[in-house]
PDB file of C-alpha atoms in Angstrom:
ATOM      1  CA  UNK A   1      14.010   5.805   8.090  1.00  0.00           C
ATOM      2  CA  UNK A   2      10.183   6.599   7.620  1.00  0.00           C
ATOM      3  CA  UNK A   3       7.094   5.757   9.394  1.00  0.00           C
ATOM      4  CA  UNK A   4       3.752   7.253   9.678  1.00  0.00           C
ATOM      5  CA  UNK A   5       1.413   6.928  12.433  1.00  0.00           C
ATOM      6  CA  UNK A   6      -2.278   6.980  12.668  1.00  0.00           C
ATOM      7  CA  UNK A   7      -4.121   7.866  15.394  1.00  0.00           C
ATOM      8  CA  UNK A   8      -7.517   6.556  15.900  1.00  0.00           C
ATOM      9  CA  UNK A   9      -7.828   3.041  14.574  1.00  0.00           C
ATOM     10  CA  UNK A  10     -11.820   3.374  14.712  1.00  0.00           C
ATOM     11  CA  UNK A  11     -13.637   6.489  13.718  1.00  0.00           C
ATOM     12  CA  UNK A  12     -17.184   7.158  13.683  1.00  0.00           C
ATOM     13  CA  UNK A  13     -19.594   9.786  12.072  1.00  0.00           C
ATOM     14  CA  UNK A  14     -22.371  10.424  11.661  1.00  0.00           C
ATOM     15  CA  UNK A  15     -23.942  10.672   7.696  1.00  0.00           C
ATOM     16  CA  UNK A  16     -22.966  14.470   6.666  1.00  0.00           C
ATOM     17  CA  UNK A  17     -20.637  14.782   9.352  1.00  0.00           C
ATOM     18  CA  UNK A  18     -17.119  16.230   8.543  1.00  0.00           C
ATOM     19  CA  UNK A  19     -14.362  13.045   8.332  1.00  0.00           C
ATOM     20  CA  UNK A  20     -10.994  13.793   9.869  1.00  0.00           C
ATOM     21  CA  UNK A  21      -8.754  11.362   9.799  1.00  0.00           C
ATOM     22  CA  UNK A  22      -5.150  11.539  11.470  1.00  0.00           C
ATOM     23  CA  UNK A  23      -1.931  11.180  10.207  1.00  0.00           C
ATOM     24  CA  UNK A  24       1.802  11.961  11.993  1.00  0.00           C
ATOM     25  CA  UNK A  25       4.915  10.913   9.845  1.00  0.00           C
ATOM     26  CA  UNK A  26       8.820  10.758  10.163  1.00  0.00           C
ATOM     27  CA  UNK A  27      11.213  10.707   7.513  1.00  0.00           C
ATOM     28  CA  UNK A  28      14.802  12.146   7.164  1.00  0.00           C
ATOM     29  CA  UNK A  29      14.375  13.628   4.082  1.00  0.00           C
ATOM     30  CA  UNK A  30      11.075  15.561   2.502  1.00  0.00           C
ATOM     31  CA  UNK A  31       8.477  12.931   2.011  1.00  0.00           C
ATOM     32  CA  UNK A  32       6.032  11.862  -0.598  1.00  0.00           C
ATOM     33  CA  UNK A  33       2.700  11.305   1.417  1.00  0.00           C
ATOM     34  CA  UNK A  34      -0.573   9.432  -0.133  1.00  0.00           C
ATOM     35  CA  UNK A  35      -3.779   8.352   1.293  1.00  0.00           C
ATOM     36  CA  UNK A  36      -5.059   5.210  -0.149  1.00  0.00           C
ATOM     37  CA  UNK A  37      -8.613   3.065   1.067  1.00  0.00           C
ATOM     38  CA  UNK A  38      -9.367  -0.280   0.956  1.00  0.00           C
ATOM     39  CA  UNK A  39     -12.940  -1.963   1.354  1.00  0.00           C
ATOM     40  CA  UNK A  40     -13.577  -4.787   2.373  1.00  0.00           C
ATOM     41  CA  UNK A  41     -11.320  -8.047   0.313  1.00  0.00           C
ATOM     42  CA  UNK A  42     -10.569  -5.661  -1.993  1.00  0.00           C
ATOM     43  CA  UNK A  43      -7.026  -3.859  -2.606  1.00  0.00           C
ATOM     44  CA  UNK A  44      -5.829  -0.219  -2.339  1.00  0.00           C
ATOM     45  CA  UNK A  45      -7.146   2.730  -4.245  1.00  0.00           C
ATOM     46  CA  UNK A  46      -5.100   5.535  -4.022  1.00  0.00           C
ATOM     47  CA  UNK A  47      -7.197   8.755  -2.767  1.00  0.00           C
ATOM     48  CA  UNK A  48      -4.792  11.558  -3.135  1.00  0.00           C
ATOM     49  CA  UNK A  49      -0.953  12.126  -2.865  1.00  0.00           C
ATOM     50  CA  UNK A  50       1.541  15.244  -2.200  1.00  0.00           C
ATOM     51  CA  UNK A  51       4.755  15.147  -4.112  1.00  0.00           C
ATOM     52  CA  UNK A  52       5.823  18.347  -3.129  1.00  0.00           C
ATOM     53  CA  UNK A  53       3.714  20.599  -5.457  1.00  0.00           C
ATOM     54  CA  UNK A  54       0.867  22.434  -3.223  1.00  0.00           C
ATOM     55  CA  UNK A  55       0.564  21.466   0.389  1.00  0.00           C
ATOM     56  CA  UNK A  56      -3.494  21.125   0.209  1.00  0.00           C
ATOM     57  CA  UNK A  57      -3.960  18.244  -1.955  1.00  0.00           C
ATOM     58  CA  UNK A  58      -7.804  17.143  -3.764  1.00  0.00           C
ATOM     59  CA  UNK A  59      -8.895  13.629  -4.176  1.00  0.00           C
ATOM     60  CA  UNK A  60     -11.160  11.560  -5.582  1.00  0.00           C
ATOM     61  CA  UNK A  61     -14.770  11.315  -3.360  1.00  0.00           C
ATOM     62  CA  UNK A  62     -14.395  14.897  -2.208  1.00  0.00           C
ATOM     63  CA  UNK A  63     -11.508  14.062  -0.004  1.00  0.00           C
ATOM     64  CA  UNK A  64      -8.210  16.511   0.544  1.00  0.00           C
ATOM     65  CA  UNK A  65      -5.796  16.343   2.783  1.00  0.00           C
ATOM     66  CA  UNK A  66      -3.038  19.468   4.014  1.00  0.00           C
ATOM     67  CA  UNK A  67       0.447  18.579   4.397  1.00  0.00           C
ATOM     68  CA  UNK A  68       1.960  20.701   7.303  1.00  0.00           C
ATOM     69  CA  UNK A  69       5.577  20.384   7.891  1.00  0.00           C
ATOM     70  CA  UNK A  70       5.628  22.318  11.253  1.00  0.00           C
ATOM     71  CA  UNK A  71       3.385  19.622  12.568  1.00  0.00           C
ATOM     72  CA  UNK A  72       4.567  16.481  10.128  1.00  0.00           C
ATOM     73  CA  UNK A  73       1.360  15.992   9.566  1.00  0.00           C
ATOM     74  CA  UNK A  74      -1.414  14.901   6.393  1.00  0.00           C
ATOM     75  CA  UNK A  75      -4.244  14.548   7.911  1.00  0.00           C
ATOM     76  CA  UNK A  76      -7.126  13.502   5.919  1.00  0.00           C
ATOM     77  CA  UNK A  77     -10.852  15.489   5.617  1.00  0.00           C
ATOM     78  CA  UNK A  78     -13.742  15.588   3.885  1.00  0.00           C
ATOM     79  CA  UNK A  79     -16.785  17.915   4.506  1.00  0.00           C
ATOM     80  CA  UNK A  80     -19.669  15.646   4.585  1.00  0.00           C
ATOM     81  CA  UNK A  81     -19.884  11.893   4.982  1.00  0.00           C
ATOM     82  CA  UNK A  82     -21.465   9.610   3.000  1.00  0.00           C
ATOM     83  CA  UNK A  83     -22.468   5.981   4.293  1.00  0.00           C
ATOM     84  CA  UNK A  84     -20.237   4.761   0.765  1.00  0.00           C
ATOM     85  CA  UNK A  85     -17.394   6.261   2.766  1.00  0.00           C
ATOM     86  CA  UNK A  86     -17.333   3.692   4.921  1.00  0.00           C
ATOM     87  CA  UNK A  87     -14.259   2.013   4.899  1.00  0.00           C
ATOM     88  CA  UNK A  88     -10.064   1.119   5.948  1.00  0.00           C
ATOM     89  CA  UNK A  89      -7.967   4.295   5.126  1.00  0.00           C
ATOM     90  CA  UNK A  90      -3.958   3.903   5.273  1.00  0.00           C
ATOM     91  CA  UNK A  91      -1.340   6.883   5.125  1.00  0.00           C
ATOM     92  CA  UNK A  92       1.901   6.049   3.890  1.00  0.00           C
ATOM     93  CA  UNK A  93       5.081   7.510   3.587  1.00  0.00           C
ATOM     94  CA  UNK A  94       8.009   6.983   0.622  1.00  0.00           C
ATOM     95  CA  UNK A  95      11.414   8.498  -0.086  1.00  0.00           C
ATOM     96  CA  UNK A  96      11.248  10.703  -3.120  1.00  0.00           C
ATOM     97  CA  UNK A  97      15.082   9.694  -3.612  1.00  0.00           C
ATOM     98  CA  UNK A  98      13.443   6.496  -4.855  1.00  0.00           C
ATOM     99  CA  UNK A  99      11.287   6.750  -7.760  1.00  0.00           C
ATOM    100  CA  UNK A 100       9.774   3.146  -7.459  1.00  0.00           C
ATOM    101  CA  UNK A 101       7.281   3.289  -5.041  1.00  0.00           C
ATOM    102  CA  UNK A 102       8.437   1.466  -2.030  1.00  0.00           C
ATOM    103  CA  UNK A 103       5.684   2.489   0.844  1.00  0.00           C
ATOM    104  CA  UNK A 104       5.547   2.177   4.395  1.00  0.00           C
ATOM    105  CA  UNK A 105       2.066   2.150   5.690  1.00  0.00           C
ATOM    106  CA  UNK A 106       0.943   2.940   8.974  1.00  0.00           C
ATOM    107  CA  UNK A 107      -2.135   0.591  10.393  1.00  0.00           C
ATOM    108  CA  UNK A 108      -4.820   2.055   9.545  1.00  0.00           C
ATOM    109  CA  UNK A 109      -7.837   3.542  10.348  1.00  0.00           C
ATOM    110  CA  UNK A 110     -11.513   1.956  10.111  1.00  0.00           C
ATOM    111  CA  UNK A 111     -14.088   4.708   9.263  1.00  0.00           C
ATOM    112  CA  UNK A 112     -17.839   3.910  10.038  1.00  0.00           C
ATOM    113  CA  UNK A 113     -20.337   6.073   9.162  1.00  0.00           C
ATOM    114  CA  UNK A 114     -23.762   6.205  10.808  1.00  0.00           C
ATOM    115  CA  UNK A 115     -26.932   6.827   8.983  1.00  0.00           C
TER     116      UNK A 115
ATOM    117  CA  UNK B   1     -10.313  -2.429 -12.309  1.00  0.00           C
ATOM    118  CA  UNK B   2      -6.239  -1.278 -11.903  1.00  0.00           C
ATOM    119  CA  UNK B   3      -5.010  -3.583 -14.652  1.00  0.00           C
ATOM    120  CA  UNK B   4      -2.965  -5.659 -12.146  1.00  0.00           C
ATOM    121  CA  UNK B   5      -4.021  -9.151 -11.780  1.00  0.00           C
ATOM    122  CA  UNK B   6      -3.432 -11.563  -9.076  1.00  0.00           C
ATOM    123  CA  UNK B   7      -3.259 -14.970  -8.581  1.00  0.00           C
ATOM    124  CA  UNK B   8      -4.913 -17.286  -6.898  1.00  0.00           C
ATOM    125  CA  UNK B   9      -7.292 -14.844  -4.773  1.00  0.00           C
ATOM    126  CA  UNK B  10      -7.161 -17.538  -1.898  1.00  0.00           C
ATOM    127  CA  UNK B  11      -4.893 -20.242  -0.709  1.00  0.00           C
ATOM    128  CA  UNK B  12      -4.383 -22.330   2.081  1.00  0.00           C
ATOM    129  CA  UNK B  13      -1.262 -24.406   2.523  1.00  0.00           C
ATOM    130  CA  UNK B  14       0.181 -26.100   5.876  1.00  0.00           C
ATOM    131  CA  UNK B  15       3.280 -25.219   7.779  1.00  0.00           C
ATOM    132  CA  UNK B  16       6.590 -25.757   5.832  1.00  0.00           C
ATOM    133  CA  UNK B  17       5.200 -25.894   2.284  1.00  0.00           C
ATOM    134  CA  UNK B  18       6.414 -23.656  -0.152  1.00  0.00           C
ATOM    135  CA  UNK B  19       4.047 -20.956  -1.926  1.00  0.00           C
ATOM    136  CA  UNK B  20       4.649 -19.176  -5.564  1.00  0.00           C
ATOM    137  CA  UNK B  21       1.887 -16.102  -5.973  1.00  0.00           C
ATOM    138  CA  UNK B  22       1.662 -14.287  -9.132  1.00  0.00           C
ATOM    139  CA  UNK B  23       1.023 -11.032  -9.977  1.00  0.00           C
ATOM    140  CA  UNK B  24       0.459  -9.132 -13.596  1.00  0.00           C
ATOM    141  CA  UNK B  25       1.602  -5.663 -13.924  1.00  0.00           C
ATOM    142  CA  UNK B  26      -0.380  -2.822 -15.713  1.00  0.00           C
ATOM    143  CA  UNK B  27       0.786  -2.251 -19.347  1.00  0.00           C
ATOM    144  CA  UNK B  28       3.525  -0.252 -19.634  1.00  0.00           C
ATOM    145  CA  UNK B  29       4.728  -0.687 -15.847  1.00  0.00           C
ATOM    146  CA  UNK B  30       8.010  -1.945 -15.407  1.00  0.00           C
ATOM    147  CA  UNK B  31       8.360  -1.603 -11.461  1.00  0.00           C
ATOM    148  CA  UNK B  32       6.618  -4.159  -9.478  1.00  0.00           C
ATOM    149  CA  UNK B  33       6.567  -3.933  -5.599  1.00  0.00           C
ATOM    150  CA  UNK B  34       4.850  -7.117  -3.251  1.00  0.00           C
ATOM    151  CA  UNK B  35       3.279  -6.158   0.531  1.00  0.00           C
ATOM    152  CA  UNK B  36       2.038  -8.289   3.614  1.00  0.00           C
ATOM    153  CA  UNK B  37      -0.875  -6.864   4.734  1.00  0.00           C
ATOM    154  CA  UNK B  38      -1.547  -8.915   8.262  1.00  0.00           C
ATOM    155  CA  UNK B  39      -5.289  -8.998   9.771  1.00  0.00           C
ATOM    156  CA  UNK B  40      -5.822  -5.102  11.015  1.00  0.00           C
ATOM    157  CA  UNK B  41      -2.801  -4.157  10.284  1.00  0.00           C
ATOM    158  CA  UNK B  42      -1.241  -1.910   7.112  1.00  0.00           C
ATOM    159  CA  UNK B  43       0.599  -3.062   4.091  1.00  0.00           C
ATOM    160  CA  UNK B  44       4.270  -3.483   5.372  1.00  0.00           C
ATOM    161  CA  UNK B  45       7.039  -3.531   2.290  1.00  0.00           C
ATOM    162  CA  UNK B  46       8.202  -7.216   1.477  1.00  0.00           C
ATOM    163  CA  UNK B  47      10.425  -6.460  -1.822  1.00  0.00           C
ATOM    164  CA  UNK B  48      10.899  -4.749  -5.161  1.00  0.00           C
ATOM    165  CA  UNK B  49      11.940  -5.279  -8.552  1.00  0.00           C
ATOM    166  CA  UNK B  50      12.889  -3.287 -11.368  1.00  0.00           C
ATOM    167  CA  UNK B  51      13.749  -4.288 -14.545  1.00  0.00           C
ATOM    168  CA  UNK B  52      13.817  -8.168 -13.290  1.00  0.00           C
ATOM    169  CA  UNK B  53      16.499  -6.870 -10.555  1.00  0.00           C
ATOM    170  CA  UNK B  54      15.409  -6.371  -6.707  1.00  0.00           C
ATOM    171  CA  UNK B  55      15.660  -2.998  -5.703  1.00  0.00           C
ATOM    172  CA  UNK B  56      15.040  -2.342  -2.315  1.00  0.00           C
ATOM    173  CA  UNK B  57      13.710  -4.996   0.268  1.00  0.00           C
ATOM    174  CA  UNK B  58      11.976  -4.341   3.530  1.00  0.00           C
ATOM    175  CA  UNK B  59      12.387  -6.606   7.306  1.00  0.00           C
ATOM    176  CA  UNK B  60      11.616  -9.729   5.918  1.00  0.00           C
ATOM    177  CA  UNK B  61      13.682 -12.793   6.099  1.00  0.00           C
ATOM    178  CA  UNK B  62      15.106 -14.849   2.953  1.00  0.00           C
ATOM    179  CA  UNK B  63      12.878 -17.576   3.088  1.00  0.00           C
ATOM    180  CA  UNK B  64      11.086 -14.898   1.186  1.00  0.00           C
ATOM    181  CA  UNK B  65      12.117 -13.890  -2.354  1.00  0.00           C
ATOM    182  CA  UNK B  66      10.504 -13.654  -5.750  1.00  0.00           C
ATOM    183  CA  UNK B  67      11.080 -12.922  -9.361  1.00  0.00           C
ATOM    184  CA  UNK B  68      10.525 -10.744 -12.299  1.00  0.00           C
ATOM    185  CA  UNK B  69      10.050 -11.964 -16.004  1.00  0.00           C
ATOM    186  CA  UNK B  70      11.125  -9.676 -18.707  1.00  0.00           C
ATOM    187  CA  UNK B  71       7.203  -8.779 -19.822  1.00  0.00           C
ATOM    188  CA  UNK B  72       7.807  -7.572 -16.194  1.00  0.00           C
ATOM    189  CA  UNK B  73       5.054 -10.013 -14.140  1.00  0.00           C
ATOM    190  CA  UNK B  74       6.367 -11.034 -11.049  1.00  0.00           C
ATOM    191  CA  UNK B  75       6.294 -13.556  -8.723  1.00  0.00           C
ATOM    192  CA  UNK B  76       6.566 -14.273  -4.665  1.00  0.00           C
ATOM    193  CA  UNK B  77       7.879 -17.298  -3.311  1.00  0.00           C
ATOM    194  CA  UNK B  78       7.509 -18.360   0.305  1.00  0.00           C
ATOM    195  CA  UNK B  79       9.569 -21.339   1.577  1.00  0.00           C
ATOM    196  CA  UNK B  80       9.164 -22.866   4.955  1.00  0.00           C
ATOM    197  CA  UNK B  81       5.747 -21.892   5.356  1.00  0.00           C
ATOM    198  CA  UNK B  82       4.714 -20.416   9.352  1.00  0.00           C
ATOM    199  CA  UNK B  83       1.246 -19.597  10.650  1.00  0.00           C
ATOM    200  CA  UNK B  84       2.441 -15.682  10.858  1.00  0.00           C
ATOM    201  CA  UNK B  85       2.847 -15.930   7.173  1.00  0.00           C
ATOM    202  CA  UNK B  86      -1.184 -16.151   7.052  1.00  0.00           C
ATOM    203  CA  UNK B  87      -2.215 -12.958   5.593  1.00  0.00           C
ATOM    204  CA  UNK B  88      -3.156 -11.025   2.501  1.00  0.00           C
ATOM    205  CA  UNK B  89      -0.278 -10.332  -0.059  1.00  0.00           C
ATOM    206  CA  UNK B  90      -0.704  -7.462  -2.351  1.00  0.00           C
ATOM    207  CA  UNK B  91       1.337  -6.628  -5.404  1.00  0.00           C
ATOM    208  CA  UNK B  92       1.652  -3.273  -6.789  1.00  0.00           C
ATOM    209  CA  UNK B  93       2.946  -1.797 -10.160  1.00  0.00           C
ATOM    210  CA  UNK B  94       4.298   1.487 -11.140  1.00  0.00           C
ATOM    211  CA  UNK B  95       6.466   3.168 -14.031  1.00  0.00           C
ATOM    212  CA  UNK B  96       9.556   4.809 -13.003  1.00  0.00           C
ATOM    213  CA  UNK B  97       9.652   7.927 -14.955  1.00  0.00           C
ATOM    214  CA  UNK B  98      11.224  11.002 -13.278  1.00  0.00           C
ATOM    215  CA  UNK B  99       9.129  12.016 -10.234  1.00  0.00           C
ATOM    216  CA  UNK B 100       6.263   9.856 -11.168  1.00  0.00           C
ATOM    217  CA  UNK B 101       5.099   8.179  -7.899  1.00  0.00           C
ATOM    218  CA  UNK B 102       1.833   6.022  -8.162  1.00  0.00           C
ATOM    219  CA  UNK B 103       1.238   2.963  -8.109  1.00  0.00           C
ATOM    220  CA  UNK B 104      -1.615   0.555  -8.616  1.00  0.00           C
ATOM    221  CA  UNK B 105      -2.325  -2.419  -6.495  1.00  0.00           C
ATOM    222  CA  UNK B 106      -4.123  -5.681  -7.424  1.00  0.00           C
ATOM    223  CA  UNK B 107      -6.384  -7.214  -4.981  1.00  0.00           C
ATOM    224  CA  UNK B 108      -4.431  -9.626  -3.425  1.00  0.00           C
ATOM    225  CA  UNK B 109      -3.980 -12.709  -2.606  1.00  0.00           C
ATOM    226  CA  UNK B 110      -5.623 -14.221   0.938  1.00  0.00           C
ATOM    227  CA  UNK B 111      -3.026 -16.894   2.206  1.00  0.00           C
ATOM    228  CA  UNK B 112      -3.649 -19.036   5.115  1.00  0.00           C
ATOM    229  CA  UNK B 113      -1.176 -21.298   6.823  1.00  0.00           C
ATOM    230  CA  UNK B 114      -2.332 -24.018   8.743  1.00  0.00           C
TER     231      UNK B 114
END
């Protein structure tokens, strides 16, 4: 079974501000791990994603995220905020034994950023 | 713009009605995958189909179930309609191709129950 949990469904920062964003998973085998946001009625954009390769992952926007085994952990950063980064960010979780995608989201976290 | 297309973007239907929602996959993807994403909650894992099979399905009960046509579009189907079924449904297509993983998701379709 897999799951990932979130902690913090509401984080603010301030404009320049580092972004941390938390995210705890479980799975019985070695997990694939992504970060996707979503803005408002819009659907998911993918951010970044560790298949195994290096554990400190780049993404698009200036975000990267570290995958740390000892702590099941891929929690998400980003140096400096910017008021565009405002937005729903999901972690999810999926079984590298299956190649198609299947995710399990956890619920979220809502990111406002202050001017 | 991820190349997959949804249809309708809203819809409102009353309790017990049956629902079909649509989704085109990006060229080339032959994996499609469907998601409920409830109000403040994440995406959880309704079904997926590969190759116009199902292959995998998450906690949902049959009244759900859908299709895929061989130019690999898919559709959801929802009979019995209840109020917890409000909620936005996103589809999501991939390629299966060794350790490939990503996937691209439209932007849904808002469905409200009343």
């Amino acid at each position: 079974a897999q799951s990932v949990t979130q902690l913090g469904s509401h984080v603010s920062v301030s404009e320049g501000a580092l972004v941390l964003l938390r995210c705890n998973y479980s799975s019985s085998v070695p997990p694939y791990l992504f970060w996707y946001v979503q803005y408002p009625n819009q659907g998911l954009q993918l951010l970044l994603k560790y298949t195994s390769a290096a554990t400190l992952v780049k993404g698009i926007n200036g975000f990267e995220a570290e995958f740390k085994k000892s702590e099941t952990s891929f929690h998400l950063t980003k140096p400096s905020a910017h008021m565009s980064d405002a937005a729903e960010y999901f972690c999810a979780v999926s079984d590298p034994r299956n190649t198609g995608n299947q995710f399990y989201f956890g619920t979220g976290t809502s990111l406002t950023v202050i001017p | 713009e991820t190349g997959v297309t949804q249809s309708p973007t809203h819809l409102i239907k009353t309790r017990g009605q049956q629902v079909t929602l649509r989704c085109s996959s990006q060229s080339g993807h032959n994996t499609v995958s469907w998601y409920q994403q409830a109000l403040g909650q994440g995406p959880q894992f309704i079904f997926q189909y590969y190759r116009e099979e199902e292959n995998g399905r998450g906690n949902f009960p049959p009244r759900f179930s859908g299709l895929q046509f061989p130019n690999y579009s898919s559709e959801l189907n929802v009979n019995a309609l209840e109020l917890d079924d409000s909620a936005l449904y996103l589809c999501a297509s991939s390629v299966r191709q060794g350790r490939r993983t990503e996937a691209f998701f439209g932007q849904g379709t808002r469905l409200t129950v009343v």
